[in-house]
Short mmCIF file of C-alpha atoms in Angstrom, two decimals:
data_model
loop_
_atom_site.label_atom_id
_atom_site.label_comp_id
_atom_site.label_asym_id
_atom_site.label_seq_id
_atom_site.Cartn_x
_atom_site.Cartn_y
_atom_site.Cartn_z
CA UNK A 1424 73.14 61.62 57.52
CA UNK A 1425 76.00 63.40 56.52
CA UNK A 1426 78.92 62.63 54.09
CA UNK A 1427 81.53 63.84 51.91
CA UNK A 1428 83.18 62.32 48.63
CA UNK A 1429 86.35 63.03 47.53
CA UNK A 1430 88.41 62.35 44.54
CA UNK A 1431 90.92 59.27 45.36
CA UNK A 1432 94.26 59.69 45.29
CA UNK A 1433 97.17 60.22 44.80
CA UNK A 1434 97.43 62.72 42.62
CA UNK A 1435 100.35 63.73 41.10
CA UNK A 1436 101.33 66.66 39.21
CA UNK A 1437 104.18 68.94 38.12
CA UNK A 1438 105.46 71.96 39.83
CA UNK A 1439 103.28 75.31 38.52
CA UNK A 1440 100.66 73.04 37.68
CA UNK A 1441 97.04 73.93 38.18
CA UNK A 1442 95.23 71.96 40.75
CA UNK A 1443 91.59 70.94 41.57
CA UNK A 1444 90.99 68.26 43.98
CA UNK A 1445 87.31 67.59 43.64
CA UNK A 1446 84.74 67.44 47.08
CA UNK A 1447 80.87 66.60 46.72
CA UNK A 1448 79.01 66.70 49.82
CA UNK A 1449 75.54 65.20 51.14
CA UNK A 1450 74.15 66.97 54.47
CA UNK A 1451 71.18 66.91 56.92
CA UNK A 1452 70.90 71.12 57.50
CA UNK A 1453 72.42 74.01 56.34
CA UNK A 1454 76.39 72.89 56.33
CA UNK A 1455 79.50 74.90 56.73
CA UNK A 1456 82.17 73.50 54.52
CA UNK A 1457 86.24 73.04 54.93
CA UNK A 1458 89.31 72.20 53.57
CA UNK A 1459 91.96 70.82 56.41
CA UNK A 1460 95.38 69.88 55.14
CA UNK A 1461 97.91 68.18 56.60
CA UNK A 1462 101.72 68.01 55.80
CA UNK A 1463 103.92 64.77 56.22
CA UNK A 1464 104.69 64.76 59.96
CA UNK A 1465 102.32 67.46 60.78
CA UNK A 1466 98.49 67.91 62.24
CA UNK A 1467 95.33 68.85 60.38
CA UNK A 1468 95.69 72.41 59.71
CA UNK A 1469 92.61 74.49 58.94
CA UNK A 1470 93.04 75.69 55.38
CA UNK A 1471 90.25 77.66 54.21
CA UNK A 1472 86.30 77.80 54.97
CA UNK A 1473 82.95 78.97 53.69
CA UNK A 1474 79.63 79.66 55.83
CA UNK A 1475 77.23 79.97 53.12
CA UNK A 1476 76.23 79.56 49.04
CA UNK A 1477 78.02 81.41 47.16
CA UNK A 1478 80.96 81.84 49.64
CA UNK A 1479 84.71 81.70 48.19
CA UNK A 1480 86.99 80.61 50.89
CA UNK A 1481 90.88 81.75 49.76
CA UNK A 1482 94.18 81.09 51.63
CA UNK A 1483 97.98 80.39 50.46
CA UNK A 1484 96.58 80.64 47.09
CA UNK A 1485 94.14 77.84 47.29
CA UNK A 1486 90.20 78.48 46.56
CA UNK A 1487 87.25 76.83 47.14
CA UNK A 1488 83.59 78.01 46.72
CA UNK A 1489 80.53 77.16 48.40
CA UNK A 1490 78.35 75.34 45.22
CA UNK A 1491 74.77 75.01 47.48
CA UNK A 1492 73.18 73.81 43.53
CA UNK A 1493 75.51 71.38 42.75
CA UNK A 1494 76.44 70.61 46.70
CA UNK A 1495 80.26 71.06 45.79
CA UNK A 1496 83.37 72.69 47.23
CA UNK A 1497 86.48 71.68 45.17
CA UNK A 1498 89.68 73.26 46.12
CA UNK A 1499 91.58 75.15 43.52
CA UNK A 1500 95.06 76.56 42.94
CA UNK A 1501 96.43 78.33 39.81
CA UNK A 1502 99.78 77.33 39.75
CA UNK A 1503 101.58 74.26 42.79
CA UNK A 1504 104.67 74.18 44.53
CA UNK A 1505 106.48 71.73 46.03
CA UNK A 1506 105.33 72.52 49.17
CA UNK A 1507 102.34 71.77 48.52
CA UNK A 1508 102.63 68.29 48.71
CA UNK A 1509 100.54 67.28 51.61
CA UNK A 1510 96.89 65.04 51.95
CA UNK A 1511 94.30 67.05 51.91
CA UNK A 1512 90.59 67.21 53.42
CA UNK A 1513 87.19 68.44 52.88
CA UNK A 1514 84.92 68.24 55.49
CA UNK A 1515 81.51 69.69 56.73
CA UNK A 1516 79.72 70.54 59.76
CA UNK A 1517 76.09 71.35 60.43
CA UNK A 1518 74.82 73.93 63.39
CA UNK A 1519 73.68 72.55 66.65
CA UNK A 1520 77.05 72.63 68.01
CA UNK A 1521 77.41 68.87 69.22
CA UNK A 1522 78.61 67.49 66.11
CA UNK A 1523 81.62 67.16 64.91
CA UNK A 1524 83.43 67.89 61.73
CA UNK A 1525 82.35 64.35 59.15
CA UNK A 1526 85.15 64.32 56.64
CA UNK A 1527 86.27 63.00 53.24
CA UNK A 1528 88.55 60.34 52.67
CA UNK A 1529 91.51 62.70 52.06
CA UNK A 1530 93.57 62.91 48.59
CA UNK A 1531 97.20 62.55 48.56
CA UNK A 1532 98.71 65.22 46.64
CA UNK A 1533 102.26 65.10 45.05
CA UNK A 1534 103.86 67.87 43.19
CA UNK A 1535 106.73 67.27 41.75
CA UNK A 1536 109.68 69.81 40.59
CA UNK B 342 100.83 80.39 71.09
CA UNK B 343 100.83 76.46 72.58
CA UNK B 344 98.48 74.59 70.42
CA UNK B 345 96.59 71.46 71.13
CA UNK B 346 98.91 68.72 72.69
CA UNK B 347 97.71 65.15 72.99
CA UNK B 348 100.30 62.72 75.13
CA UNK B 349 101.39 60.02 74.50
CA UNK B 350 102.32 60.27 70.66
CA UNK B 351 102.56 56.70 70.54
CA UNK B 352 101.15 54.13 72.33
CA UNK B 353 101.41 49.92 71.36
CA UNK B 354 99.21 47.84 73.18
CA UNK B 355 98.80 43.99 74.15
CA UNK B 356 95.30 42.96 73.45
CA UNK B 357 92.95 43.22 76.41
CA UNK B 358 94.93 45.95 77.62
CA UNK B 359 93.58 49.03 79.23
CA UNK B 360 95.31 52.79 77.73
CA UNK B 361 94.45 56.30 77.95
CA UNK B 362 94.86 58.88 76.25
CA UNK B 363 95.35 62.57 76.99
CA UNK B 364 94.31 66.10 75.00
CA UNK B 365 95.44 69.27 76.64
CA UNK B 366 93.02 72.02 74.09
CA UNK B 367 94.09 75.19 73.79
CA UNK B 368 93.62 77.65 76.66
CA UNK B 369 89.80 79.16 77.42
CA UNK B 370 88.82 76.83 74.75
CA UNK B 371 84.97 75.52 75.63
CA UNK B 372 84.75 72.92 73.13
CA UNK B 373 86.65 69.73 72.51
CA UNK B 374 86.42 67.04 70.14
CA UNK B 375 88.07 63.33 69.71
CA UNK B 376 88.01 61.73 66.44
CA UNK B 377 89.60 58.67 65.37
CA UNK B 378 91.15 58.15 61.76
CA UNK B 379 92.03 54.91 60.34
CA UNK B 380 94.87 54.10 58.46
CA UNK B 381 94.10 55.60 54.65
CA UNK B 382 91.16 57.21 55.83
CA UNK B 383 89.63 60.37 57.03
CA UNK B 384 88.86 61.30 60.64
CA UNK B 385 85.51 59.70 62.19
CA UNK B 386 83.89 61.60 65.14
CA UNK B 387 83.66 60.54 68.26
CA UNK B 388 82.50 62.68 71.06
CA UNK B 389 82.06 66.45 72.03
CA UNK B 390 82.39 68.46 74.99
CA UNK B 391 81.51 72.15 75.85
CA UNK B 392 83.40 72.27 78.84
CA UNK B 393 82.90 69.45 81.31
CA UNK B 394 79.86 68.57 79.68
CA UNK B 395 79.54 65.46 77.41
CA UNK B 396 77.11 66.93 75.03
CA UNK B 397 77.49 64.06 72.00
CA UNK B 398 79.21 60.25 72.49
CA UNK B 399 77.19 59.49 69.70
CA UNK B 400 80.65 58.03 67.76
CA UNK B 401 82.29 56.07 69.94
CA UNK B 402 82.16 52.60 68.66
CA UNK B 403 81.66 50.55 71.42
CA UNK B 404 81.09 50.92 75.47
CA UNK B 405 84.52 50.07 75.52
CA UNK B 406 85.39 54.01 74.81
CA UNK B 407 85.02 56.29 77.52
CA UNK B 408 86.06 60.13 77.64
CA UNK B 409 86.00 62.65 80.12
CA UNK B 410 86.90 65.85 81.11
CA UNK B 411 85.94 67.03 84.41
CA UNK B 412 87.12 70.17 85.07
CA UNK B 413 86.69 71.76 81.73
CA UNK B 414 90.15 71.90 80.18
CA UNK B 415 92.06 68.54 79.87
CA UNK B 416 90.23 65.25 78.53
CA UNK B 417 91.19 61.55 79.00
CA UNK B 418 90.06 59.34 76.19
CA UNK B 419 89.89 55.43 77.76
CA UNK B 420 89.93 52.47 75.93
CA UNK B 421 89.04 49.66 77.94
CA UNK B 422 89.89 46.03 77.05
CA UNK B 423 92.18 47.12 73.69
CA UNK B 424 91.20 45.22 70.55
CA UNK B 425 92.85 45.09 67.32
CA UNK B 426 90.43 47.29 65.07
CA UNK B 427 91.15 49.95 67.58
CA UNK B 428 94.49 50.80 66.20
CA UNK B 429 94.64 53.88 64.81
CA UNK B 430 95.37 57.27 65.47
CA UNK B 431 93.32 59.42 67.44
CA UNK B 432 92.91 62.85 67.45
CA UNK B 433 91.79 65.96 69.48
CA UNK B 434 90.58 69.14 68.40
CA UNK B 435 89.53 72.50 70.24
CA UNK B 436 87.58 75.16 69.61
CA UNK B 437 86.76 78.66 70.92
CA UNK B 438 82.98 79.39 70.97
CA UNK B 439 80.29 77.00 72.52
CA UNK B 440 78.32 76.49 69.73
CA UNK B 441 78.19 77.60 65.74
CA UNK B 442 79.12 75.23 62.95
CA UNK B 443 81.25 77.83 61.05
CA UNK B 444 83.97 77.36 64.69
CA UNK B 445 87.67 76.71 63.27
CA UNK B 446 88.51 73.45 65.28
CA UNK B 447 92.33 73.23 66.28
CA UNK B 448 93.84 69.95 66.05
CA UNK B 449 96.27 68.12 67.68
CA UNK B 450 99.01 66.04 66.54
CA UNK B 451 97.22 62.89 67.80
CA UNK B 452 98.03 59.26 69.39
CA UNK B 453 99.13 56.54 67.10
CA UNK B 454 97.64 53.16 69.10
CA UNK B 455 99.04 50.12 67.60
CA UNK B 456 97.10 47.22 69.29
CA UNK B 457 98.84 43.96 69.11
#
């Protein structure tokens, strides 16, 4: 079956920081992998994607690439913000269409100024 | 845009009580998905439509869970005979295209059940 590993949380780091939150996956199938975050009082929010190996998935500064060798997909961002404080997800799907998203435990993320 | 909405936002429950839960997915979106997430933990799958079709119920827990959607746009999620390990909050997502793993799902700001 499917699954996805996470590093635990929380993690806390300074403002300008540079962040990786770790995600290892297992999958039945060729997956597409995510990162959803989602901000205190807020919904899951798509924040970045990648379809295939090799892929880099990039938004609000954050990057993650598609590691098919290593089955990885750790987020990265250069430098944090406040703002950024939020729990955040990786998760993977596999084609067919009828499944759903299977996602990692989440890891709380703190930045502090 | 309106987004996903899911109604109520908060729901506490006797034990052995009946609730249900509603998703309203964005407009002209085929597919929608419930999930439930535990406190602490990620979101677990439940089931999957593509319009009024119940494609996968391969996640709900028990045949106490029951979801529907009959005319292709809003879903109920029902939750018959409430127990405790069914609190937790449950969440509905949407999606554009009928089929494709690389879909962006939009998500709702879910249904906190508290079963007591």
């Amino acid at each position: 079956g499917n699954s996805v590993t996470q590093m635990e949380g929380p993690v806390t780091l300074s403002e300008e920081a540079f962040l990786t939150i770790n995600c290892t996956y297992t999958a039945t199938g060729y997956p597409s992998l995510f990162w959803y975050v989602q901000y205190p009082g807020e919904g899951l929010q798509l924040l970045l994607k990648a379809t295939k190996a090799d892929d880099k998935g990039s938004n609000k500064g954050f990057e993650a690439t598609y590691r098919k060798e290593t089955t990885s997909f750790h987020l990265e961002k250069g430098s944090v913000q406040v703002s950024d404080s939020a729990v955040y997800f990786c998760a993977l799907r596999t084609g067919g269409g009828a499944d759903g998203l299977t996602f990692g435990k989440g890891t709380h993320l703190i930045i502090q100024p | 845009g309106a987004g996903v909405s899911q109604s109520p936002r908060y729901k506490v429950a006797k034990r052995g009580q009946d609730v249900a839960l509603r998703c309203d997915p964005i407009s002209g979106h085929v597919s929608l998905f419930w999930y439930q997430q535990a406190l602490g933990q990620g979101p677990e799958f439940l089931t999957y439509f593509q319009n009024e079709a119940q494609l996968d119920k391969s996640g709900l827990p028990s045949d106490r869970f029951f979801a529907e959607r009959p005319e292709g746009s809003v879903s109920t999620l029902k939750i018959q005979r409430t127990q405790q390990e069914d609190s937790a909050v449950y969440l509905c997502a949407s999606s554009y295209m009928t089929s494709g793993s690389t879909d962006t799902q939009y998500f709702g700001p879910g249904t906190r059940l508290t079963v007591l």
